[in-house]
Short mmCIF file of C-alpha atoms and ligand atoms in Angstrom, two decimals:
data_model
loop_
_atom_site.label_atom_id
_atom_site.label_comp_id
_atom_site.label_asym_id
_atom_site.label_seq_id
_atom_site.Cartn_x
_atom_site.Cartn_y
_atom_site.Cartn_z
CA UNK A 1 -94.40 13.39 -7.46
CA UNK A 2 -94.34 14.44 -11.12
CA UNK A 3 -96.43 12.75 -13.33
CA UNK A 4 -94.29 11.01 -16.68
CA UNK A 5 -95.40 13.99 -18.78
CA UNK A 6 -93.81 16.07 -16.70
CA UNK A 7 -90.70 14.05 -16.47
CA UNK A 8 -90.56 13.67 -20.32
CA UNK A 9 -91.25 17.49 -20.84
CA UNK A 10 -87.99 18.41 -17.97
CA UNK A 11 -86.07 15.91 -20.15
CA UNK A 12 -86.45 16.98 -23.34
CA UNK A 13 -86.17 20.57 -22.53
CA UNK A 14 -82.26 20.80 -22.47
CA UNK A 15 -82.40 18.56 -25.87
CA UNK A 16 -84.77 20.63 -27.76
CA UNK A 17 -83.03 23.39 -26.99
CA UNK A 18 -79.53 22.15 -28.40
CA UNK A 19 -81.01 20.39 -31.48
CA UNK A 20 -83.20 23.16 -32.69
CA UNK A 21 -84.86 22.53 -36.19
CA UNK A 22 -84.24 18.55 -35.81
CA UNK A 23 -88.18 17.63 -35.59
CA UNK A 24 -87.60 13.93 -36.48
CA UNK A 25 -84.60 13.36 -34.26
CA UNK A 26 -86.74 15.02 -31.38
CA UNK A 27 -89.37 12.58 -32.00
CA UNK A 28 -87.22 9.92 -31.77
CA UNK A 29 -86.07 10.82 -28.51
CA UNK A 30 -88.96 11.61 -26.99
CA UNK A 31 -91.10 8.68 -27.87
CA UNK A 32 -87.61 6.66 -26.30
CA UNK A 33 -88.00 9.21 -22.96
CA UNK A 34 -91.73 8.12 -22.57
CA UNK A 35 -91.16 4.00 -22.38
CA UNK A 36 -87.55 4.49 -20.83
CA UNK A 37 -87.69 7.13 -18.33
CA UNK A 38 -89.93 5.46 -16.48
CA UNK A 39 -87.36 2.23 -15.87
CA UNK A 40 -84.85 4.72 -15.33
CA UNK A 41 -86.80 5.64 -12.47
CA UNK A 42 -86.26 2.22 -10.58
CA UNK A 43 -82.68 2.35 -11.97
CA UNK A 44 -80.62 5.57 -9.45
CA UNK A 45 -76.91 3.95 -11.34
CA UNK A 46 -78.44 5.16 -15.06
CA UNK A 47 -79.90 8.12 -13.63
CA UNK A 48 -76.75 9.54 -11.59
CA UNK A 49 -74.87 8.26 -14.37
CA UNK A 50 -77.25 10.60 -16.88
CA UNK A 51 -76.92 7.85 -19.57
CA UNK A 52 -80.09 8.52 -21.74
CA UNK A 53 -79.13 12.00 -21.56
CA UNK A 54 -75.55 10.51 -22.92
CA UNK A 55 -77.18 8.95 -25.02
CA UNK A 56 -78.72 11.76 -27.32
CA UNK A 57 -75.33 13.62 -28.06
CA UNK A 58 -73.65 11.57 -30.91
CA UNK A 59 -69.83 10.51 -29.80
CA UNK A 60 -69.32 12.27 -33.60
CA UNK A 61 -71.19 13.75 -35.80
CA UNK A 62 -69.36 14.28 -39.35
CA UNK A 63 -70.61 16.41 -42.01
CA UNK A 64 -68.68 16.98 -45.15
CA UNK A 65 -68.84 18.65 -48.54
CA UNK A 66 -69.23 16.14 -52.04
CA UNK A 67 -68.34 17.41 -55.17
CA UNK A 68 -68.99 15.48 -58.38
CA UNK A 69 -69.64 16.07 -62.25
CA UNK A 70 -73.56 15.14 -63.48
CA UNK A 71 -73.03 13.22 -67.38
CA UNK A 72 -73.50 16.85 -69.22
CA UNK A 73 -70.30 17.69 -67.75
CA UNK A 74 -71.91 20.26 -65.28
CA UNK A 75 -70.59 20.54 -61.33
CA UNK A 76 -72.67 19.45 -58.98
CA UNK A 77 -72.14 19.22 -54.72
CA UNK A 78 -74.24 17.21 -52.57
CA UNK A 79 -73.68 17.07 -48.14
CA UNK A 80 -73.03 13.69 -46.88
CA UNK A 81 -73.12 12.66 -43.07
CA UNK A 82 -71.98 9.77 -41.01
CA UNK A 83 -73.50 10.85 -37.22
CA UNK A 84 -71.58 7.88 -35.19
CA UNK A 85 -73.78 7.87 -32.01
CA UNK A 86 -72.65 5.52 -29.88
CA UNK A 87 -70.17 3.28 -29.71
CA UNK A 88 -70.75 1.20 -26.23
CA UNK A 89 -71.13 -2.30 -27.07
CA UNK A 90 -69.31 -2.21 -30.88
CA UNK A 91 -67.91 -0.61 -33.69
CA UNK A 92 -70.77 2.12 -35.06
CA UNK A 93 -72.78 0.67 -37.22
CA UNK A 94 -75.35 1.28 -39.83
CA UNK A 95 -76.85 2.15 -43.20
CA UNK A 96 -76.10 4.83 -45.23
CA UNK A 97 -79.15 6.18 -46.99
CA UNK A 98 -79.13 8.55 -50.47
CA UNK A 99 -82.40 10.84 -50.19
CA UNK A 100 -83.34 14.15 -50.85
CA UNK A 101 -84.93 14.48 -47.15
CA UNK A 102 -81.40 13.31 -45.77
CA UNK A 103 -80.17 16.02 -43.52
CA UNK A 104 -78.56 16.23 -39.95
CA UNK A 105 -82.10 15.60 -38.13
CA UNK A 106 -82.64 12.78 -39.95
CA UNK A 107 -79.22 11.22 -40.00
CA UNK A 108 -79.35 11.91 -35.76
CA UNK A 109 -82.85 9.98 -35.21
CA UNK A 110 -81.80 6.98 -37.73
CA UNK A 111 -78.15 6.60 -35.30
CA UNK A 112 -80.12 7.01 -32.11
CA UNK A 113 -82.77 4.14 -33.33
CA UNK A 114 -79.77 2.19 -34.62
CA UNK A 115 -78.05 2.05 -31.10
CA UNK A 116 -81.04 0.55 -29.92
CA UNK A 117 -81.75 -1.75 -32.96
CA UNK A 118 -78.35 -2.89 -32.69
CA UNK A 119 -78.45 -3.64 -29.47
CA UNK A 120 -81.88 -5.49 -29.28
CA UNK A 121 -80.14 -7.81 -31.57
CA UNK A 122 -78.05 -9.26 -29.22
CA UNK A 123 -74.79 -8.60 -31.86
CA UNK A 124 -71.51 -6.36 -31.11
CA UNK A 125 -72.31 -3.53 -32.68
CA UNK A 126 -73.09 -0.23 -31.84
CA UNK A 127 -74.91 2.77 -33.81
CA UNK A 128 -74.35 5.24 -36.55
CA UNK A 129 -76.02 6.39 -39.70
CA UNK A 130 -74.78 8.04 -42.96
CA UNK A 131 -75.70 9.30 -46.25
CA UNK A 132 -76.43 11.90 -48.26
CA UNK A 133 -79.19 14.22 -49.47
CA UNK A 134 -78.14 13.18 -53.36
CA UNK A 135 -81.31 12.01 -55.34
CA UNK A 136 -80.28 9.19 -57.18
CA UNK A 137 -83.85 9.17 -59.08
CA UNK A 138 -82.75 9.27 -62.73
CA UNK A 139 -79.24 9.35 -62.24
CA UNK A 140 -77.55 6.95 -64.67
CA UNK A 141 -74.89 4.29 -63.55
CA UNK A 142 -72.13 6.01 -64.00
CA UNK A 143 -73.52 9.31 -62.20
CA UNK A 144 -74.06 6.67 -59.28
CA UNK A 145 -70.28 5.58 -59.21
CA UNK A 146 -68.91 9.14 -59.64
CA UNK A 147 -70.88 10.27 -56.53
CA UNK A 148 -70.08 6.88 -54.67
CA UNK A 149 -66.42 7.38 -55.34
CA UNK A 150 -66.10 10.97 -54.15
CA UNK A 151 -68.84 10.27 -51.47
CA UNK A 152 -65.93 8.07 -50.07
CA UNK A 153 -62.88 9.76 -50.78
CA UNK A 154 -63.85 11.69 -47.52
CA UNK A 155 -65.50 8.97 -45.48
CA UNK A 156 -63.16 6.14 -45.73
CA UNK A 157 -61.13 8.39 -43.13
CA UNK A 158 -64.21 7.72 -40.18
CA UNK A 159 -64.88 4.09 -40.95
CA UNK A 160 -62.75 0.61 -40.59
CA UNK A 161 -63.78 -2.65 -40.08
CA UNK A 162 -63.26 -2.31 -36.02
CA UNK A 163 -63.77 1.61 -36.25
CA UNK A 164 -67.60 1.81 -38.09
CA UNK A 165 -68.92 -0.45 -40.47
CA UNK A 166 -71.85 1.35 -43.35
CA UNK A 167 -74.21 -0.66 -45.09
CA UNK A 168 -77.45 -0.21 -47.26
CA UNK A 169 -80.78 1.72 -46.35
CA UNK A 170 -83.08 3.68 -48.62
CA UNK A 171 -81.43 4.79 -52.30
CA UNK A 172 -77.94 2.35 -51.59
CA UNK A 173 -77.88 -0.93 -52.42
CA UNK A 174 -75.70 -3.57 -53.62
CA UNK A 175 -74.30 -1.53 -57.39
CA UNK A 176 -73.82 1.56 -54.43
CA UNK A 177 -72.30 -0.67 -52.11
CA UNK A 178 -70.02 -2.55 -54.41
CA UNK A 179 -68.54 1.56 -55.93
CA UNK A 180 -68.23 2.57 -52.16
CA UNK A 181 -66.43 -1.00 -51.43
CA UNK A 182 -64.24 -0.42 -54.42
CA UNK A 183 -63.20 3.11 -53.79
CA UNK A 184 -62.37 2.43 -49.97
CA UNK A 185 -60.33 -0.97 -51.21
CA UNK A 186 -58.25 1.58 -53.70
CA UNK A 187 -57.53 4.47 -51.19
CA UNK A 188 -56.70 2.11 -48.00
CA UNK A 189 -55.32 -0.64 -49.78
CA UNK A 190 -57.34 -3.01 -47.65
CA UNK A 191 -59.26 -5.47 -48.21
CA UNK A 192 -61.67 -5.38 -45.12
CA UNK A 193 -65.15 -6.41 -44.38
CA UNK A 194 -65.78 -2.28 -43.68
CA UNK A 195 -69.33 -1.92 -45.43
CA UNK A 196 -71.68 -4.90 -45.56
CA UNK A 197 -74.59 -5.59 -48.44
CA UNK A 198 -71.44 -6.09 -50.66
CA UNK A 199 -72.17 -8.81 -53.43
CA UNK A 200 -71.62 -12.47 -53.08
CA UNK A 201 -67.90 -12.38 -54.98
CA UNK A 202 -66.62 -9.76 -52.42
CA UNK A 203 -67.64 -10.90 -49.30
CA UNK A 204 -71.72 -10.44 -48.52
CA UNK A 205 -73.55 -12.94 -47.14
CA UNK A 206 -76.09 -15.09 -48.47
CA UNK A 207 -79.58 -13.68 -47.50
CA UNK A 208 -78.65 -10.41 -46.50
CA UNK A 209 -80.62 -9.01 -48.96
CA UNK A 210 -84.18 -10.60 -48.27
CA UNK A 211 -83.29 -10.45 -44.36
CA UNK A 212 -84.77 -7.09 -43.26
CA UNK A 213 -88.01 -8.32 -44.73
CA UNK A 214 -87.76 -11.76 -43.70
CA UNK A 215 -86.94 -10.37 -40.47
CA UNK A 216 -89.99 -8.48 -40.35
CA UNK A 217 -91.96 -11.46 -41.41
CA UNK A 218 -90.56 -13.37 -38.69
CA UNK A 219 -91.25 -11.06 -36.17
CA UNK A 220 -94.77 -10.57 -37.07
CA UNK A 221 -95.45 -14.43 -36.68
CA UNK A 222 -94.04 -14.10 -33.02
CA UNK A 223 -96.80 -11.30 -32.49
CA UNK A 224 -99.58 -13.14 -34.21
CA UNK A 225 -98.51 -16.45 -32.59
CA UNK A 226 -98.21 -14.71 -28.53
CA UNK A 227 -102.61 -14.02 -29.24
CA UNK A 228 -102.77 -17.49 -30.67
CA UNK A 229 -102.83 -15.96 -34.51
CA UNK A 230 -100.89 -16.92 -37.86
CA UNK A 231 -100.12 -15.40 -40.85
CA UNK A 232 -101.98 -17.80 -42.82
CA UNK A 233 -104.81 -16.51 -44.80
CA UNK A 234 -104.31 -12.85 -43.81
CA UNK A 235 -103.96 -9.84 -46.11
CA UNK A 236 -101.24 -7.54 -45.61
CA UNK A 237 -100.64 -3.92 -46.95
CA UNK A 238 -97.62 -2.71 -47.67
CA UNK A 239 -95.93 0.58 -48.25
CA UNK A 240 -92.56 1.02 -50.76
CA UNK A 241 -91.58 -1.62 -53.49
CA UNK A 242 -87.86 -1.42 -52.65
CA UNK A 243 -85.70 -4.24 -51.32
CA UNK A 244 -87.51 -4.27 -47.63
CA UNK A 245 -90.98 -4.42 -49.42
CA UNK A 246 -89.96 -7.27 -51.71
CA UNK A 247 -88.78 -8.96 -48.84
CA UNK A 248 -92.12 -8.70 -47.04
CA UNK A 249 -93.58 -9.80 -50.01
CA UNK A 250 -91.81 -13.23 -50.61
CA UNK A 251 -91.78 -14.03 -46.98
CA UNK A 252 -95.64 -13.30 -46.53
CA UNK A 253 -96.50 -15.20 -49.65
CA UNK A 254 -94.11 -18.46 -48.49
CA UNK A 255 -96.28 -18.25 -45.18
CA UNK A 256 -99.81 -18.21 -46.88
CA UNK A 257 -100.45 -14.38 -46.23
CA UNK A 258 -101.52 -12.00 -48.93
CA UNK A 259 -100.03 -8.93 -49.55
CA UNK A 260 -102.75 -6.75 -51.60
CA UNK A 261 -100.89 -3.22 -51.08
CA UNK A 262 -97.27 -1.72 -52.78
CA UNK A 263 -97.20 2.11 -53.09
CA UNK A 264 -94.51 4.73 -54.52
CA UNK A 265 -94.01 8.87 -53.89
CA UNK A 266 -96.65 8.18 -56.92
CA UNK A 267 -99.46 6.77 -54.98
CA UNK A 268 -100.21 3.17 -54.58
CA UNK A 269 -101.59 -0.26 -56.07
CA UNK A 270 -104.38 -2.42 -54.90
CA UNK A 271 -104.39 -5.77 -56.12
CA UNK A 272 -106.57 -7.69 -54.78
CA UNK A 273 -105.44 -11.41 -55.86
CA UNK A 274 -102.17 -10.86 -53.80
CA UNK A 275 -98.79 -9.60 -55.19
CA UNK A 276 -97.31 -12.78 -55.75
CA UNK A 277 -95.19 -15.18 -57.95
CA UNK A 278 -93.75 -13.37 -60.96
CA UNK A 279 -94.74 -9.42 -59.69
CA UNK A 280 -92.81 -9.70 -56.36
CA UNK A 281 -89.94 -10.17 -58.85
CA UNK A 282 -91.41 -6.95 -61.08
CA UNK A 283 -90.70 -4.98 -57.94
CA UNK A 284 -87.22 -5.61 -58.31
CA UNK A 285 -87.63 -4.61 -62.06
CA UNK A 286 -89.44 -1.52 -60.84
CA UNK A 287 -86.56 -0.51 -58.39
CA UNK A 288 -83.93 -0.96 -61.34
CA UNK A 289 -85.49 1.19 -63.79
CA UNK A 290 -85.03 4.23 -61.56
CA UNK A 291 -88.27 5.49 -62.15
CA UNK A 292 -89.05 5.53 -58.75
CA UNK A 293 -92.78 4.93 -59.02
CA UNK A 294 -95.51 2.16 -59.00
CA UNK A 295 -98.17 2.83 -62.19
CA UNK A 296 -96.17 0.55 -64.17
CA UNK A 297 -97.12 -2.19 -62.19
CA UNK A 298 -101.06 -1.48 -61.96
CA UNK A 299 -100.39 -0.76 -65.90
CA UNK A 300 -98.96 -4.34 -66.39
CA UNK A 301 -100.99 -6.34 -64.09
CA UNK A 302 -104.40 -4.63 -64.89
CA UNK A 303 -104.89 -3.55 -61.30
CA UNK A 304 -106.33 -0.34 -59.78
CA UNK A 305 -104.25 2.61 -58.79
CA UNK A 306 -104.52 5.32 -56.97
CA UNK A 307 -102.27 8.45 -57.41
CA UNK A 308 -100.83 10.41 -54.93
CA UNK A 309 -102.29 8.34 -52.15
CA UNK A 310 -101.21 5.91 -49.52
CA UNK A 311 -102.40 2.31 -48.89
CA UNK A 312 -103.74 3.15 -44.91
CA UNK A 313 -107.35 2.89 -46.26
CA UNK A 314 -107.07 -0.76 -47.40
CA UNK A 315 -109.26 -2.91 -45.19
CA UNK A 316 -106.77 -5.48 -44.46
CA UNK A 317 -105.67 -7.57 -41.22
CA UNK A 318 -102.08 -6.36 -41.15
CA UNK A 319 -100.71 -2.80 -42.05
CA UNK A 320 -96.98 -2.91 -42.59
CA UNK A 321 -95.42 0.47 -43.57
CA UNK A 322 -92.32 -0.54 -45.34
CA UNK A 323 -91.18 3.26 -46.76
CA UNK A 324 -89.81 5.97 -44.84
CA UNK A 325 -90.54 8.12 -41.78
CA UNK A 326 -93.79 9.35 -40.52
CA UNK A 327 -95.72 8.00 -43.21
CA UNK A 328 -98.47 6.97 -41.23
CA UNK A 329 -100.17 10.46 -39.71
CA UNK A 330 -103.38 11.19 -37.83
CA UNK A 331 -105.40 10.62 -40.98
CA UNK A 332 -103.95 7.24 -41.51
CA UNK A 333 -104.31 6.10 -38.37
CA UNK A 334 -107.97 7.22 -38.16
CA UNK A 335 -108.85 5.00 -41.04
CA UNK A 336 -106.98 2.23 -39.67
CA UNK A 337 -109.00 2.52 -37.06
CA UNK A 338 -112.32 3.04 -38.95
CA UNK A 339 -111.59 0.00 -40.86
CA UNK A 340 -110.71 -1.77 -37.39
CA UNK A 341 -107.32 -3.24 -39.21
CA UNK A 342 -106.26 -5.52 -35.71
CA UNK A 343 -102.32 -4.70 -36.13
CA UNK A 344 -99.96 -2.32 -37.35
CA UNK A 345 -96.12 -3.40 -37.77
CA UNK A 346 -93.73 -1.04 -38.46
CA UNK A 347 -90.81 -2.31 -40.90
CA UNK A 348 -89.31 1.41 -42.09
CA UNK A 349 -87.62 3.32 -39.24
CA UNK A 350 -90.32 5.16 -37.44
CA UNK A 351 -92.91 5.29 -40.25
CA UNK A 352 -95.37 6.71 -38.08
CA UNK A 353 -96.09 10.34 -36.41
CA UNK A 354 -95.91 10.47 -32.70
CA UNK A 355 -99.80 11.31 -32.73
CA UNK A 356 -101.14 8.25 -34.93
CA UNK A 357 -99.03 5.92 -32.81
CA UNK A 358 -100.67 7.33 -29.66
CA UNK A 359 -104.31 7.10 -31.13
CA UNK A 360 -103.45 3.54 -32.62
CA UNK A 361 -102.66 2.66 -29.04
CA UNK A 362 -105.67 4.38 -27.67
CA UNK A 363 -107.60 1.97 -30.09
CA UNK A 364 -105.66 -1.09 -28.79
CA UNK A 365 -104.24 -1.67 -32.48
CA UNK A 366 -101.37 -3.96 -31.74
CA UNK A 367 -98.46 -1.87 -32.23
CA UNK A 368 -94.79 -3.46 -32.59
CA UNK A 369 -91.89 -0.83 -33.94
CA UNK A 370 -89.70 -0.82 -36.61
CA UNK A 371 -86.74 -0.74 -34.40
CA UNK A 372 -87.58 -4.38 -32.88
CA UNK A 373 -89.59 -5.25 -36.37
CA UNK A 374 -86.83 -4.50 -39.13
CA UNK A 375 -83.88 -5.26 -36.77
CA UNK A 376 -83.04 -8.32 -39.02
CA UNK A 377 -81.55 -6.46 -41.57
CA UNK A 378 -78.60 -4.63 -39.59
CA UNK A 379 -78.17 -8.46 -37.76
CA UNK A 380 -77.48 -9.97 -40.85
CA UNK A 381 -75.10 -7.72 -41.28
CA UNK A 382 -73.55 -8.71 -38.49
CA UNK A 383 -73.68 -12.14 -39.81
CA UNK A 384 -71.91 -10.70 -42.58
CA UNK A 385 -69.50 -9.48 -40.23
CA UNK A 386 -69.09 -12.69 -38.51
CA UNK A 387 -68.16 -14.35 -41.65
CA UNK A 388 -65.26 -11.73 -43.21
CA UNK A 389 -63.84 -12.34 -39.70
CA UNK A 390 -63.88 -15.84 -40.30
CA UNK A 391 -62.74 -15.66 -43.60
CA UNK A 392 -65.68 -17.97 -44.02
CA UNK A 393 -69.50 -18.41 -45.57
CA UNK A 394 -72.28 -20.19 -44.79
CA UNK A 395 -74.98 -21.17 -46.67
CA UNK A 396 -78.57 -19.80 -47.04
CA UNK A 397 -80.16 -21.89 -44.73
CA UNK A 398 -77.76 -21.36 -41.91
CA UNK A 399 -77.70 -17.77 -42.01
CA UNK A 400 -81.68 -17.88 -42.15
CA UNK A 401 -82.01 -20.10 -39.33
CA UNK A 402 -79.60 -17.48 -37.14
CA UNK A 403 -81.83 -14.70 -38.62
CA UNK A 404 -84.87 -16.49 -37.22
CA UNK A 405 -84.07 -17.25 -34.32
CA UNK A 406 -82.48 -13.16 -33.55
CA UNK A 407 -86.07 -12.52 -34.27
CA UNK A 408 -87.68 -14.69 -31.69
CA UNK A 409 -85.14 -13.63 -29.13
CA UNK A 410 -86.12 -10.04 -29.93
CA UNK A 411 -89.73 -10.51 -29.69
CA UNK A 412 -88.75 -12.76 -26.22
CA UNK A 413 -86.60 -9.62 -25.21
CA UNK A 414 -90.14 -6.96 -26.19
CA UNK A 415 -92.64 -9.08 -23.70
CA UNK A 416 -89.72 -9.71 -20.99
CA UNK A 417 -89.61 -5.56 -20.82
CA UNK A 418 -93.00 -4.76 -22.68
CA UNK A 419 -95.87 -7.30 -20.37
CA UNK A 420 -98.27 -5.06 -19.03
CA UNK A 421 -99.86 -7.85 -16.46
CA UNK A 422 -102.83 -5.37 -15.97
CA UNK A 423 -103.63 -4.88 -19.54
CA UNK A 424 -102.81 -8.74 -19.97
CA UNK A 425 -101.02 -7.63 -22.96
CA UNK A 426 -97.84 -7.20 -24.86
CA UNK A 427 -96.35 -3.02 -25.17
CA UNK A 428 -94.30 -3.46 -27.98
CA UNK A 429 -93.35 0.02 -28.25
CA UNK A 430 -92.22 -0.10 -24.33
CA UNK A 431 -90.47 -3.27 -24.59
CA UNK A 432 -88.02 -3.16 -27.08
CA UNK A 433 -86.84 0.91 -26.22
CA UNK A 434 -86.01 -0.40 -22.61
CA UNK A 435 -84.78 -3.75 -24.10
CA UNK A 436 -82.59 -1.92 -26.38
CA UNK A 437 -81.37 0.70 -23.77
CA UNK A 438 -80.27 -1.80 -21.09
CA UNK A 439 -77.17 -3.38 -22.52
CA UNK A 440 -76.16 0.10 -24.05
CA UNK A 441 -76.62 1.64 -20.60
CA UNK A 442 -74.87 -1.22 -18.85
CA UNK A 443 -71.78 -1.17 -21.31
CA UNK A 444 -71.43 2.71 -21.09
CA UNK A 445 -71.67 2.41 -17.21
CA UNK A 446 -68.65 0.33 -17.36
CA UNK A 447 -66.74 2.18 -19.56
CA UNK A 448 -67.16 5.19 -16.99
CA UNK A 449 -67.27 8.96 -17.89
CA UNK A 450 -66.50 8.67 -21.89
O1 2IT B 1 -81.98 0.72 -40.78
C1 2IT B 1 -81.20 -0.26 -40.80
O2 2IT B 1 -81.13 -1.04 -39.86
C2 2IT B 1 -80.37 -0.45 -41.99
N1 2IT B 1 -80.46 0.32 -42.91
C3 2IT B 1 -79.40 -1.60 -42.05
C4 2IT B 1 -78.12 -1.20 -41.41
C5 2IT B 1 -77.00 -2.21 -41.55
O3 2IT B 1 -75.91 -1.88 -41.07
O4 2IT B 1 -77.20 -3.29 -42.10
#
């Protein structure tokens, strides 16, 4: 008998191999290989079948050349992507992010987490994820709409309503999504619900943009309330003051938590009477000006800051890293640990290294991961779906009740695959991969050898 190491090392073998130089998309995998190779075990139809092996070759992977002029006249190219990884349960579907650390390792382990994401949601849809290494820091608005348009003059070809639906993530938001909706619209001559986010007059759907953070918020209370906790009266840290963060934000505050953290590529802020009110709104501010950075708000508010540093020191009850990937290491986790912070939610796609999630567990910090966590964000989108089918829209609260209760059925769906009955005690991490990889797995064993 091989031990699981052993079984995770002969699996990923073959896939480092053909995926050389794609560190974050092999981390992806493997930490999926650990939880789900395991339940494969018990399972002979997934492993005859090879599906998680399936599973890590994207059904398409599309990379493509976009040219565009900067305002001083001057030509300038950018790569996009749209890796479409699997398309058993629905159209592909998911964000499309504009970052200079977009590239085809990155675009792979965002569309493998998506399948699962997706899935764990309960919605038709399956996975994908787009973008482009284009730095939109600085860029005026018309720079924006140039790139959007010619970003799209090539990928309105791979996406349709029924074919692969794009949305927001990091760097695209509504102004992106409403150029990308317009160009698509002009070349197709359709007027389809084919990218969601889009603004209220076009289409979107009421609370899709609070809902990944709301989502998160949501999620968290399911943790808290499984060890007989609440939000109430807790203080939170957060990391990023983009449209996730200042979703976080609102929620936490409406629930009587206390978020004392935001943070930029700058550094971060602490402020210690909770960012609340009026400066959950200044994030929003923040975002719009471009600047891409935080100082401005310890410069208006009076509170400390801390350049070129990251919030993981904060002594706080809740850590919720809200930015990008792996941006919780080893020396993060080690003074989360020091500081004996009791839980550590991931909201950003895999915001933390391989390592500090392992030494977090060690610790018994509870752990839940951003692909169960910030799946409320890509299922309001599939509200949003729901409702250009429809030709319909419902109002606030009834998309936020649907939203809530996804959540709950997600965290239901984490301890039905994640209860350790030895441990007495919830693997988050454990039960939303297999959660997610069932249906997937099920669907593509239908659909036979495709
Ligand atoms: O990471 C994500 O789930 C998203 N960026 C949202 C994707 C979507 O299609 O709404």
């Amino acid at each position: 008998m091989s031990t699981i190491k052993e079984e995770v090392e002969a699996f990923m073998a073959p896939i480092r191999k053909r995926n050389p130089n794609e560190p974050e998309f092999l981390q992806a995998v493997e930490e999926v290989a650990e939880t789900v190779l395991p339940y494969i075990a018990k399972h002979p139809e997934y492993k005859k079948a090879k599906i998680l092996e399936k599973m890590t070759h994207p059904e398409r992977a599309i990379s493509f050349r976009v040219p565009w002029f900067d305002d001083k006249g001057e030509f300038q190219i950018n790569t996009g992507y749209r890796v479409q990884m699997n398309s058993a349960i629905g159209p592909y579907k998911g964000g499309l992010r504009f970052h200079p650390t977009v590239n085809l390792s990155v675009m792979k382990f965002l569309a493998f987490e998506q399948t699962l994401k997706n899935s764990l949601t309960s919605l038709p849809m399956g996975g994908a994820k787009g973008g482009s290494d284009f730095d939109p820091r600085g860029k005026s608005d018309n720079e924006i709409m140039r790139f959007c348009q010619s970003l799209m003059t090539e990928l309105f070809r791979y996406i349709g309503a029924d074919t692969d639906v794009p949305a927001g993530d990091v760097g695209v938001g509504g102004r992106e999504i409403g150029y990308l909706f317009g160009q698509y619209k002009r070349l197709t001559n359709e007027f389809t619900g084919v990218l969601t986010g889009k603004g209220m007059s076009f289409g979107g759907s009421l609370v899709r943009p609070e809902a990944t953070g709301y989502g998160a918020v949501y999620f968290t209370q399911e943790v808290l309330k499984n060890v007989g906790d609440t939000i109430r009266g807790k203080t939170v840290s957060i990391s990023g003051f983009g449209n996730v963060a200042w979703g976080v934000a609102k929620k936490v505050e409406e629930l009587g938590g206390k978020v004392v953290t935001i943070s930029g590529p700058d550094g971060y802020v602490y402020d210690e009477k909770g960012v609340t009110g009026k400066k959950v709104d200044y994030m929003l501010e923040m975002r719009s000006s471009g600047k891409d950075k935080v100082k401005d708000y310890a410069d208006k508010f009076k509170v400390p800051y801390f350049p070129g540093k990251r919030p993981w020191s904060v002594k706080v009850d809740i850590a919720m890293p809200c930015a990008i990937q792996n941006e919780v290491d080893v020396d993060d986790a080690k003074e989360l640990i020091k500081n004996k912070v009791p839980y550590l939610i991931e909201v950003a796609n895999m915001p933390t290294t391989l390592e500090a999630y392992k030494l977090l567990k060690d610790a018994g910090v509870v752990f839940a991961p951003g692909k169960a966590v910030n799946a409320g964000g890509v299922a309001t989108s599939g509200l949003e779906m729901s409702q250009n089918s429809l030709r319909m829209s419902w109002s606030a609260k009834e998309v936020d009740e649907k939203l809530h209760q996804i959540m709950i059925a997600i965290h239901k769906t984490c301890v039905k695959y994640g209860y350790d009955k030895k441990a007495g005690k919830v693997d988050y991490v454990k039960g939303a991969n297999i959660g997610g990889f069932v249906k997937v797995a099920d669907a593509m064993l239908a659909q036979g050898l495709v």
